[in-house]
Amino acid sequence: MKKIVFALCCSLIIVTGGYSQNKLDKSKNELNQQKDLNTAAPQSSSSSSGNGGDGDGSILLELLGKIALFTVGMSTVGHYGVENHLHNELTEYPFYISEHGNYFDPFLHENGNINNFRFDVKDKFLYNNGNLFGNHLEAKLRPFQYFYIKADYYQLFEFQEHSSDNLSLFYFNLGYDRIRLKRFNLGWTLGASYIANDVNKFGFSFGANAEYFCKRNISFLAGAKWSFINEKPVNAFEIEGRFHRKNYFISVGFEHLDIATPNYNFATLGGGIYL
């Protein structure tokens, strides 16, 4: 137990590399750059060909389309008639049932969550150095075990000798846990990103996340969100360890952000609650 806690604390002293000045301003300037509209569009040449094989080709394309659709559905949603873990329900909070994380089998535990509803909130302080730091607030609304709505709010601050800057980054996503085991869950998210301040632009967002629960009120989480705004990457990656106590937890970890060309590394310290 002490070794695990010590390992979690070590993440707070990660040495962040290569700090360059005015990174937030550079990110915003790059996201505001106009697209190059002078690139000539390639000309397409059309040629006439016989239509004798169109019927066979359309049947083959239809068959391939159905196979692709089935494969995508199985990999992203699953088969509820075969995979019993997809019927697992939300716990009241992790470790509410001994050695269980976010999900439980309702046929084995009748009182795992009376309402089958949960609202998860966490907040983390992000630290790079004395000039660059921030905050990450996350809210996750789980009306049932199938889907959830998740919002992330990053507020970054940068201070120089004669200037200061800040940047607000948001993610709004619909999430689905593809694997729902008692000590492990894995899923994906799909939605939008938005940068405020002097940028004020939206982008498409998608991501993946996983959490593993140990036996002694400790869990490990990893997540990633990919997005593009004005054809520039706006990505967020996080890993953290959590120590759970009843319906709240404390966490330590690491976050990496890509906002246009500049990237940001942060050690994190925070906590959360399950309502």
PDB file of C-alpha atoms in Angstrom:
ATOM      1  CA  MET A   1       0.000   0.000   0.000  1.00  0.00           C
ATOM      2  CA  LYS A   2       2.772   2.469   0.951  1.00  0.00           C
ATOM      3  CA  LYS A   3       4.677   1.656  -2.219  1.00  0.00           C
ATOM      4  CA  ILE A   4       1.621   2.409  -4.355  1.00  0.00           C
ATOM      5  CA  VAL A   5       0.985   5.744  -2.615  1.00  0.00           C
ATOM      6  CA  PHE A   6       4.668   6.641  -2.974  1.00  0.00           C
ATOM      7  CA  ALA A   7       4.560   5.848  -6.692  1.00  0.00           C
ATOM      8  CA  LEU A   8       1.515   8.077  -7.139  1.00  0.00           C
ATOM      9  CA  CYS A   9       3.180  10.967  -5.344  1.00  0.00           C
ATOM     10  CA  CYS A  10       6.258  10.656  -7.543  1.00  0.00           C
ATOM     11  CA  SER A  11       4.182  11.791 -10.521  1.00  0.00           C
ATOM     12  CA  LEU A  12       4.015  15.249  -8.927  1.00  0.00           C
ATOM     13  CA  ILE A  13       7.752  15.776  -9.348  1.00  0.00           C
ATOM     14  CA  ILE A  14       7.898  14.995 -13.058  1.00  0.00           C
ATOM     15  CA  VAL A  15      10.369  17.365 -14.647  1.00  0.00           C
ATOM     16  CA  THR A  16       8.640  19.239 -17.460  1.00  0.00           C
ATOM     17  CA  GLY A  17      10.923  19.945 -20.347  1.00  0.00           C
ATOM     18  CA  GLY A  18      11.638  22.781 -22.702  1.00  0.00           C
ATOM     19  CA  TYR A  19       9.563  25.721 -21.552  1.00  0.00           C
ATOM     20  CA  SER A  20       9.282  28.481 -24.140  1.00  0.00           C
ATOM     21  CA  GLN A  21       7.895  31.935 -23.513  1.00  0.00           C
ATOM     22  CA  ASN A  22       4.428  33.116 -24.577  1.00  0.00           C
ATOM     23  CA  LYS A  23       3.187  29.643 -25.465  1.00  0.00           C
ATOM     24  CA  LEU A  24      -0.489  30.480 -24.914  1.00  0.00           C
ATOM     25  CA  ASP A  25      -0.277  33.498 -27.202  1.00  0.00           C
ATOM     26  CA  LYS A  26       1.427  31.374 -29.858  1.00  0.00           C
ATOM     27  CA  SER A  27      -1.312  28.727 -29.609  1.00  0.00           C
ATOM     28  CA  LYS A  28      -4.046  31.328 -30.057  1.00  0.00           C
ATOM     29  CA  ASN A  29      -2.290  33.025 -32.978  1.00  0.00           C
ATOM     30  CA  GLU A  30      -1.874  29.726 -34.812  1.00  0.00           C
ATOM     31  CA  LEU A  31      -5.508  28.765 -34.233  1.00  0.00           C
ATOM     32  CA  ASN A  32      -6.573  32.120 -35.694  1.00  0.00           C
ATOM     33  CA  GLN A  33      -4.483  31.827 -38.844  1.00  0.00           C
ATOM     34  CA  GLN A  34      -6.528  31.936 -42.021  1.00  0.00           C
ATOM     35  CA  LYS A  35      -6.607  28.879 -44.242  1.00  0.00           C
ATOM     36  CA  ASP A  36      -4.723  29.067 -47.532  1.00  0.00           C
ATOM     37  CA  LEU A  37      -7.467  29.391 -50.135  1.00  0.00           C
ATOM     38  CA  ASN A  38      -5.104  29.813 -53.095  1.00  0.00           C
ATOM     39  CA  THR A  39      -4.293  26.137 -53.412  1.00  0.00           C
ATOM     40  CA  ALA A  40      -5.518  24.988 -56.778  1.00  0.00           C
ATOM     41  CA  ALA A  41      -8.079  22.231 -56.653  1.00  0.00           C
ATOM     42  CA  PRO A  42      -7.056  19.143 -58.606  1.00  0.00           C
ATOM     43  CA  GLN A  43      -8.936  18.724 -61.860  1.00  0.00           C
ATOM     44  CA  SER A  44     -10.784  15.479 -62.266  1.00  0.00           C
ATOM     45  CA  SER A  45     -11.000  13.832 -65.630  1.00  0.00           C
ATOM     46  CA  SER A  46     -14.065  11.815 -66.458  1.00  0.00           C
ATOM     47  CA  SER A  47     -14.084   8.928 -68.835  1.00  0.00           C
ATOM     48  CA  SER A  48     -16.957   6.902 -70.137  1.00  0.00           C
ATOM     49  CA  SER A  49     -16.888   3.168 -69.680  1.00  0.00           C
ATOM     50  CA  GLY A  50     -19.233   0.330 -70.223  1.00  0.00           C
ATOM     51  CA  ASN A  51     -22.004  -0.247 -67.672  1.00  0.00           C
ATOM     52  CA  GLY A  52     -22.148  -3.969 -68.028  1.00  0.00           C
ATOM     53  CA  GLY A  53     -20.619  -4.669 -64.604  1.00  0.00           C
ATOM     54  CA  ASP A  54     -22.529  -2.015 -62.645  1.00  0.00           C
ATOM     55  CA  GLY A  55     -25.089  -4.478 -61.322  1.00  0.00           C
ATOM     56  CA  ASP A  56     -22.525  -6.913 -59.932  1.00  0.00           C
ATOM     57  CA  GLY A  57     -20.446  -4.028 -58.568  1.00  0.00           C
ATOM     58  CA  SER A  58     -23.368  -2.515 -56.655  1.00  0.00           C
ATOM     59  CA  ILE A  59     -24.211  -5.872 -55.052  1.00  0.00           C
ATOM     60  CA  LEU A  60     -20.597  -6.316 -53.955  1.00  0.00           C
ATOM     61  CA  LEU A  61     -20.451  -2.789 -52.558  1.00  0.00           C
ATOM     62  CA  GLU A  62     -23.694  -3.348 -50.654  1.00  0.00           C
ATOM     63  CA  LEU A  63     -22.331  -6.569 -49.153  1.00  0.00           C
ATOM     64  CA  LEU A  64     -19.065  -4.905 -48.150  1.00  0.00           C
ATOM     65  CA  GLY A  65     -21.010  -2.023 -46.637  1.00  0.00           C
ATOM     66  CA  LYS A  66     -23.078  -4.365 -44.469  1.00  0.00           C
ATOM     67  CA  ILE A  67     -19.951  -6.206 -43.312  1.00  0.00           C
ATOM     68  CA  ALA A  68     -18.262  -2.912 -42.443  1.00  0.00           C
ATOM     69  CA  LEU A  69     -21.344  -1.666 -40.591  1.00  0.00           C
ATOM     70  CA  PHE A  70     -21.577  -4.892 -38.573  1.00  0.00           C
ATOM     71  CA  THR A  71     -17.871  -4.739 -37.715  1.00  0.00           C
ATOM     72  CA  VAL A  72     -18.086  -1.115 -36.589  1.00  0.00           C
ATOM     73  CA  GLY A  73     -21.185  -1.834 -34.521  1.00  0.00           C
ATOM     74  CA  MET A  74     -19.592  -4.806 -32.778  1.00  0.00           C
ATOM     75  CA  SER A  75     -16.396  -2.918 -31.976  1.00  0.00           C
ATOM     76  CA  THR A  76     -18.021   0.308 -30.767  1.00  0.00           C
ATOM     77  CA  VAL A  77     -21.343  -0.808 -29.226  1.00  0.00           C
ATOM     78  CA  GLY A  78     -21.121  -4.571 -28.745  1.00  0.00           C
ATOM     79  CA  HIS A  79     -23.615  -7.437 -28.877  1.00  0.00           C
ATOM     80  CA  TYR A  80     -26.074  -7.289 -25.987  1.00  0.00           C
ATOM     81  CA  GLY A  81     -27.310 -10.783 -26.716  1.00  0.00           C
ATOM     82  CA  VAL A  82     -23.871 -12.329 -26.244  1.00  0.00           C
ATOM     83  CA  GLU A  83     -21.833 -10.040 -23.973  1.00  0.00           C
ATOM     84  CA  ASN A  84     -23.312 -10.240 -20.489  1.00  0.00           C
ATOM     85  CA  HIS A  85     -21.093  -7.476 -19.091  1.00  0.00           C
ATOM     86  CA  LEU A  86     -22.989  -4.928 -21.215  1.00  0.00           C
ATOM     87  CA  HIS A  87     -25.981  -5.433 -18.902  1.00  0.00           C
ATOM     88  CA  ASN A  88     -23.986  -4.519 -15.792  1.00  0.00           C
ATOM     89  CA  GLU A  89     -25.315  -1.466 -13.962  1.00  0.00           C
ATOM     90  CA  LEU A  90     -23.687   1.566 -12.353  1.00  0.00           C
ATOM     91  CA  THR A  91     -22.497   1.303  -8.788  1.00  0.00           C
ATOM     92  CA  GLU A  92     -23.457   3.966  -6.253  1.00  0.00           C
ATOM     93  CA  TYR A  93     -19.757   4.890  -6.353  1.00  0.00           C
ATOM     94  CA  PRO A  94     -16.514   2.896  -6.787  1.00  0.00           C
ATOM     95  CA  PHE A  95     -15.903   0.370  -3.989  1.00  0.00           C
ATOM     96  CA  TYR A  96     -19.476   0.812  -2.713  1.00  0.00           C
ATOM     97  CA  ILE A  97     -19.478  -2.938  -3.299  1.00  0.00           C
ATOM     98  CA  SER A  98     -16.213  -4.541  -2.229  1.00  0.00           C
ATOM     99  CA  GLU A  99     -13.705  -4.915  -5.095  1.00  0.00           C
ATOM    100  CA  HIS A 100     -16.071  -3.260  -7.597  1.00  0.00           C
ATOM    101  CA  GLY A 101     -15.449  -0.137  -9.647  1.00  0.00           C
ATOM    102  CA  ASN A 102     -18.046   1.619 -11.790  1.00  0.00           C
ATOM    103  CA  TYR A 103     -20.187  -1.422 -12.643  1.00  0.00           C
ATOM    104  CA  PHE A 104     -21.775  -4.422 -10.947  1.00  0.00           C
ATOM    105  CA  ASP A 105     -23.869  -7.433 -11.915  1.00  0.00           C
ATOM    106  CA  PRO A 106     -27.462  -6.726 -10.743  1.00  0.00           C
ATOM    107  CA  PHE A 107     -28.200 -10.459 -10.561  1.00  0.00           C
ATOM    108  CA  LEU A 108     -25.465 -10.914  -7.941  1.00  0.00           C
ATOM    109  CA  HIS A 109     -25.882  -7.649  -6.007  1.00  0.00           C
ATOM    110  CA  GLU A 110     -29.390  -6.251  -5.648  1.00  0.00           C
ATOM    111  CA  ASN A 111     -28.472  -2.992  -3.883  1.00  0.00           C
ATOM    112  CA  GLY A 112     -25.487  -1.793  -5.893  1.00  0.00           C
ATOM    113  CA  ASN A 113     -27.282   1.404  -6.910  1.00  0.00           C
ATOM    114  CA  ILE A 114     -30.943   1.975  -6.120  1.00  0.00           C
ATOM    115  CA  ASN A 115     -31.451   4.828  -8.622  1.00  0.00           C
ATOM    116  CA  ASN A 116     -28.961   3.657 -11.288  1.00  0.00           C
ATOM    117  CA  PHE A 117     -28.015   7.339 -11.669  1.00  0.00           C
ATOM    118  CA  ARG A 118     -24.755   9.118 -10.908  1.00  0.00           C
ATOM    119  CA  PHE A 119     -23.121  12.511 -11.238  1.00  0.00           C
ATOM    120  CA  ASP A 120     -19.305  12.517 -11.131  1.00  0.00           C
ATOM    121  CA  VAL A 121     -17.332  15.723 -10.551  1.00  0.00           C
ATOM    122  CA  LYS A 122     -13.568  16.165 -10.335  1.00  0.00           C
ATOM    123  CA  ASP A 123     -11.231  19.145 -10.228  1.00  0.00           C
ATOM    124  CA  LYS A 124      -7.448  19.183 -10.677  1.00  0.00           C
ATOM    125  CA  PHE A 125      -4.724  21.777 -10.269  1.00  0.00           C
ATOM    126  CA  LEU A 126      -2.274  21.725 -13.200  1.00  0.00           C
ATOM    127  CA  TYR A 127       1.325  22.742 -12.568  1.00  0.00           C
ATOM    128  CA  ASN A 128       4.140  23.232 -15.080  1.00  0.00           C
ATOM    129  CA  ASN A 129       6.285  25.852 -13.351  1.00  0.00           C
ATOM    130  CA  GLY A 130       5.847  29.212 -11.653  1.00  0.00           C
ATOM    131  CA  ASN A 131       4.922  30.865 -14.944  1.00  0.00           C
ATOM    132  CA  LEU A 132       2.523  28.294 -16.386  1.00  0.00           C
ATOM    133  CA  PHE A 133      -0.255  26.518 -14.508  1.00  0.00           C
ATOM    134  CA  GLY A 134      -3.988  25.925 -14.707  1.00  0.00           C
ATOM    135  CA  ASN A 135      -7.083  24.050 -13.636  1.00  0.00           C
ATOM    136  CA  HIS A 136      -9.102  21.167 -15.097  1.00  0.00           C
ATOM    137  CA  LEU A 137     -12.752  20.776 -14.094  1.00  0.00           C
ATOM    138  CA  GLU A 138     -14.689  17.739 -15.303  1.00  0.00           C
ATOM    139  CA  ALA A 139     -18.368  16.864 -14.890  1.00  0.00           C
ATOM    140  CA  LYS A 140     -19.901  13.566 -15.981  1.00  0.00           C
ATOM    141  CA  LEU A 141     -23.674  12.987 -15.935  1.00  0.00           C
ATOM    142  CA  ARG A 142     -24.647   9.305 -15.948  1.00  0.00           C
ATOM    143  CA  PRO A 143     -28.457   8.963 -16.227  1.00  0.00           C
ATOM    144  CA  PHE A 144     -28.081   5.176 -16.720  1.00  0.00           C
ATOM    145  CA  GLN A 145     -25.378   2.610 -17.463  1.00  0.00           C
ATOM    146  CA  TYR A 146     -25.497   2.906 -21.243  1.00  0.00           C
ATOM    147  CA  PHE A 147     -24.414   6.435 -22.136  1.00  0.00           C
ATOM    148  CA  TYR A 148     -23.157   9.492 -20.292  1.00  0.00           C
ATOM    149  CA  ILE A 149     -22.593  13.184 -20.994  1.00  0.00           C
ATOM    150  CA  LYS A 150     -19.191  14.627 -20.164  1.00  0.00           C
ATOM    151  CA  ALA A 151     -17.875  18.197 -20.075  1.00  0.00           C
ATOM    152  CA  ASP A 152     -14.255  19.286 -19.519  1.00  0.00           C
ATOM    153  CA  TYR A 153     -13.101  22.827 -18.784  1.00  0.00           C
ATOM    154  CA  TYR A 154      -9.406  23.727 -18.882  1.00  0.00           C
ATOM    155  CA  GLN A 155      -8.302  27.165 -17.707  1.00  0.00           C
ATOM    156  CA  LEU A 156      -4.619  27.873 -18.346  1.00  0.00           C
ATOM    157  CA  PHE A 157      -2.583  30.837 -17.086  1.00  0.00           C
ATOM    158  CA  GLU A 158       0.820  32.082 -18.197  1.00  0.00           C
ATOM    159  CA  PHE A 159       2.776  34.889 -16.547  1.00  0.00           C
ATOM    160  CA  GLN A 160       5.826  36.678 -17.924  1.00  0.00           C
ATOM    161  CA  GLU A 161       7.843  39.545 -16.480  1.00  0.00           C
ATOM    162  CA  HIS A 162       5.761  42.270 -18.107  1.00  0.00           C
ATOM    163  CA  SER A 163       2.709  40.383 -19.375  1.00  0.00           C
ATOM    164  CA  SER A 164       0.193  37.662 -18.646  1.00  0.00           C
ATOM    165  CA  ASP A 165      -2.111  35.517 -20.738  1.00  0.00           C
ATOM    166  CA  ASN A 166      -4.832  32.905 -20.311  1.00  0.00           C
ATOM    167  CA  LEU A 167      -6.690  30.369 -22.403  1.00  0.00           C
ATOM    168  CA  SER A 168     -10.014  28.557 -21.903  1.00  0.00           C
ATOM    169  CA  LEU A 169     -10.496  25.153 -23.522  1.00  0.00           C
ATOM    170  CA  PHE A 170     -13.738  23.139 -23.430  1.00  0.00           C
ATOM    171  CA  TYR A 171     -14.750  19.634 -24.475  1.00  0.00           C
ATOM    172  CA  PHE A 172     -18.403  18.518 -24.700  1.00  0.00           C
ATOM    173  CA  ASN A 173     -18.815  14.802 -25.361  1.00  0.00           C
ATOM    174  CA  LEU A 174     -21.230  11.905 -25.408  1.00  0.00           C
ATOM    175  CA  GLY A 175     -19.569   8.844 -23.888  1.00  0.00           C
ATOM    176  CA  TYR A 176     -20.138   5.090 -24.009  1.00  0.00           C
ATOM    177  CA  ASP A 177     -18.366   2.365 -22.026  1.00  0.00           C
ATOM    178  CA  ARG A 178     -17.805  -0.511 -24.442  1.00  0.00           C
ATOM    179  CA  ILE A 179     -16.466  -2.819 -21.707  1.00  0.00           C
ATOM    180  CA  ARG A 180     -18.169  -2.796 -18.270  1.00  0.00           C
ATOM    181  CA  LEU A 181     -16.499  -5.255 -15.937  1.00  0.00           C
ATOM    182  CA  LYS A 182     -16.555  -5.047 -12.163  1.00  0.00           C
ATOM    183  CA  ARG A 183     -12.935  -3.825 -11.940  1.00  0.00           C
ATOM    184  CA  PHE A 184     -12.291  -2.471 -15.427  1.00  0.00           C
ATOM    185  CA  ASN A 185     -14.111  -0.280 -17.926  1.00  0.00           C
ATOM    186  CA  LEU A 186     -13.096   0.918 -21.387  1.00  0.00           C
ATOM    187  CA  GLY A 187     -15.002   3.301 -23.623  1.00  0.00           C
ATOM    188  CA  TRP A 188     -15.068   6.105 -26.176  1.00  0.00           C
ATOM    189  CA  THR A 189     -16.327   9.682 -26.434  1.00  0.00           C
ATOM    190  CA  LEU A 190     -17.630  11.756 -29.328  1.00  0.00           C
ATOM    191  CA  GLY A 191     -18.494  15.436 -29.436  1.00  0.00           C
ATOM    192  CA  ALA A 192     -17.006  18.906 -29.819  1.00  0.00           C
ATOM    193  CA  SER A 193     -14.168  21.086 -28.564  1.00  0.00           C
ATOM    194  CA  TYR A 194     -14.189  24.851 -28.136  1.00  0.00           C
ATOM    195  CA  ILE A 195     -11.545  27.468 -27.386  1.00  0.00           C
ATOM    196  CA  ALA A 196     -12.755  30.812 -26.038  1.00  0.00           C
ATOM    197  CA  ASN A 197     -10.790  34.030 -25.422  1.00  0.00           C
ATOM    198  CA  ASP A 198      -9.582  35.519 -28.719  1.00  0.00           C
ATOM    199  CA  VAL A 199     -10.154  32.327 -30.727  1.00  0.00           C
ATOM    200  CA  ASN A 200     -13.861  31.477 -30.285  1.00  0.00           C
ATOM    201  CA  LYS A 201     -13.871  28.427 -32.537  1.00  0.00           C
ATOM    202  CA  PHE A 202     -15.405  24.939 -32.349  1.00  0.00           C
ATOM    203  CA  GLY A 203     -13.959  21.645 -33.519  1.00  0.00           C
ATOM    204  CA  PHE A 204     -14.918  17.980 -33.772  1.00  0.00           C
ATOM    205  CA  SER A 205     -13.713  15.812 -30.879  1.00  0.00           C
ATOM    206  CA  PHE A 206     -13.363  12.093 -30.207  1.00  0.00           C
ATOM    207  CA  GLY A 207     -11.577  10.151 -27.503  1.00  0.00           C
ATOM    208  CA  ALA A 208     -11.024   7.008 -25.465  1.00  0.00           C
ATOM    209  CA  ASN A 209     -10.655   6.265 -21.763  1.00  0.00           C
ATOM    210  CA  ALA A 210     -10.133   3.374 -19.384  1.00  0.00           C
ATOM    211  CA  GLU A 211     -10.049   2.822 -15.631  1.00  0.00           C
ATOM    212  CA  TYR A 212      -8.779  -0.135 -13.621  1.00  0.00           C
ATOM    213  CA  PHE A 213      -9.754  -0.683  -9.979  1.00  0.00           C
ATOM    214  CA  CYS A 214      -7.450  -2.444  -7.534  1.00  0.00           C
ATOM    215  CA  LYS A 215      -8.663  -4.294  -4.460  1.00  0.00           C
ATOM    216  CA  ARG A 216      -7.722  -1.628  -1.907  1.00  0.00           C
ATOM    217  CA  ASN A 217      -9.650   1.512  -2.858  1.00  0.00           C
ATOM    218  CA  ILE A 218      -7.134   2.528  -5.508  1.00  0.00           C
ATOM    219  CA  SER A 219      -7.775   2.975  -9.216  1.00  0.00           C
ATOM    220  CA  PHE A 220      -5.763   4.047 -12.262  1.00  0.00           C
ATOM    221  CA  LEU A 221      -7.278   6.083 -15.082  1.00  0.00           C
ATOM    222  CA  ALA A 222      -6.055   6.971 -18.567  1.00  0.00           C
ATOM    223  CA  GLY A 223      -7.847   9.113 -21.114  1.00  0.00           C
ATOM    224  CA  ALA A 224      -7.290  10.852 -24.440  1.00  0.00           C
ATOM    225  CA  LYS A 225      -9.227  13.413 -26.439  1.00  0.00           C
ATOM    226  CA  TRP A 226      -8.331  14.299 -30.023  1.00  0.00           C
ATOM    227  CA  SER A 227      -9.660  17.333 -31.835  1.00  0.00           C
ATOM    228  CA  PHE A 228      -8.912  19.790 -34.641  1.00  0.00           C
ATOM    229  CA  ILE A 229      -9.762  23.489 -34.664  1.00  0.00           C
ATOM    230  CA  ASN A 230      -8.968  25.430 -37.835  1.00  0.00           C
ATOM    231  CA  GLU A 231      -7.018  22.342 -38.989  1.00  0.00           C
ATOM    232  CA  LYS A 232      -4.733  22.551 -35.926  1.00  0.00           C
ATOM    233  CA  PRO A 233      -4.552  19.801 -33.266  1.00  0.00           C
ATOM    234  CA  VAL A 234      -6.231  20.440 -29.924  1.00  0.00           C
ATOM    235  CA  ASN A 235      -5.548  17.254 -27.949  1.00  0.00           C
ATOM    236  CA  ALA A 236      -5.618  16.327 -24.266  1.00  0.00           C
ATOM    237  CA  PHE A 237      -4.091  13.260 -22.603  1.00  0.00           C
ATOM    238  CA  GLU A 238      -4.198  12.306 -18.927  1.00  0.00           C
ATOM    239  CA  ILE A 239      -3.109   9.556 -16.577  1.00  0.00           C
ATOM    240  CA  GLU A 240      -3.863   9.560 -12.874  1.00  0.00           C
ATOM    241  CA  GLY A 241      -4.062   7.414  -9.779  1.00  0.00           C
ATOM    242  CA  ARG A 242      -6.975   7.747  -7.373  1.00  0.00           C
ATOM    243  CA  PHE A 243      -7.426   6.871  -3.729  1.00  0.00           C
ATOM    244  CA  HIS A 244     -11.121   6.366  -2.950  1.00  0.00           C
ATOM    245  CA  ARG A 245     -12.812   7.016   0.378  1.00  0.00           C
ATOM    246  CA  LYS A 246     -16.580   6.479   0.441  1.00  0.00           C
ATOM    247  CA  ASN A 247     -18.050   8.665  -2.332  1.00  0.00           C
ATOM    248  CA  TYR A 248     -15.029  10.925  -2.890  1.00  0.00           C
ATOM    249  CA  PHE A 249     -11.414  10.529  -4.005  1.00  0.00           C
ATOM    250  CA  ILE A 250      -8.080  12.315  -4.240  1.00  0.00           C
ATOM    251  CA  SER A 251      -5.847  12.016  -7.285  1.00  0.00           C
ATOM    252  CA  VAL A 252      -2.318  12.648  -8.535  1.00  0.00           C
ATOM    253  CA  GLY A 253      -1.203  12.340 -12.123  1.00  0.00           C
ATOM    254  CA  PHE A 254       0.033  13.909 -15.330  1.00  0.00           C
ATOM    255  CA  GLU A 255      -1.615  15.748 -18.251  1.00  0.00           C
ATOM    256  CA  HIS A 256      -0.332  16.633 -21.697  1.00  0.00           C
ATOM    257  CA  LEU A 257      -2.029  19.176 -23.978  1.00  0.00           C
ATOM    258  CA  ASP A 258      -1.401  19.887 -27.662  1.00  0.00           C
ATOM    259  CA  ILE A 259      -2.853  23.266 -28.641  1.00  0.00           C
ATOM    260  CA  ALA A 260      -1.722  23.981 -32.213  1.00  0.00           C
ATOM    261  CA  THR A 261       2.102  23.676 -32.368  1.00  0.00           C
ATOM    262  CA  PRO A 262       2.880  24.323 -28.667  1.00  0.00           C
ATOM    263  CA  ASN A 263       2.461  21.462 -26.214  1.00  0.00           C
ATOM    264  CA  TYR A 264       2.046  21.603 -22.447  1.00  0.00           C
ATOM    265  CA  ASN A 265       3.002  19.129 -19.719  1.00  0.00           C
ATOM    266  CA  PHE A 266       1.486  19.349 -16.248  1.00  0.00           C
ATOM    267  CA  ALA A 267       1.758  17.479 -12.986  1.00  0.00           C
ATOM    268  CA  THR A 268      -1.726  17.296 -11.435  1.00  0.00           C
ATOM    269  CA  LEU A 269      -3.224  17.139  -7.968  1.00  0.00           C
ATOM    270  CA  GLY A 270      -6.948  17.080  -7.319  1.00  0.00           C
ATOM    271  CA  GLY A 271     -10.022  15.311  -6.087  1.00  0.00           C
ATOM    272  CA  GLY A 272     -13.599  14.458  -6.891  1.00  0.00           C
ATOM    273  CA  ILE A 273     -16.955  13.294  -5.629  1.00  0.00           C
ATOM    274  CA  TYR A 274     -19.701  10.918  -6.795  1.00  0.00           C
ATOM    275  CA  LEU A 275     -23.251  12.202  -6.277  1.00  0.00           C
TER     276      LEU A 275
END
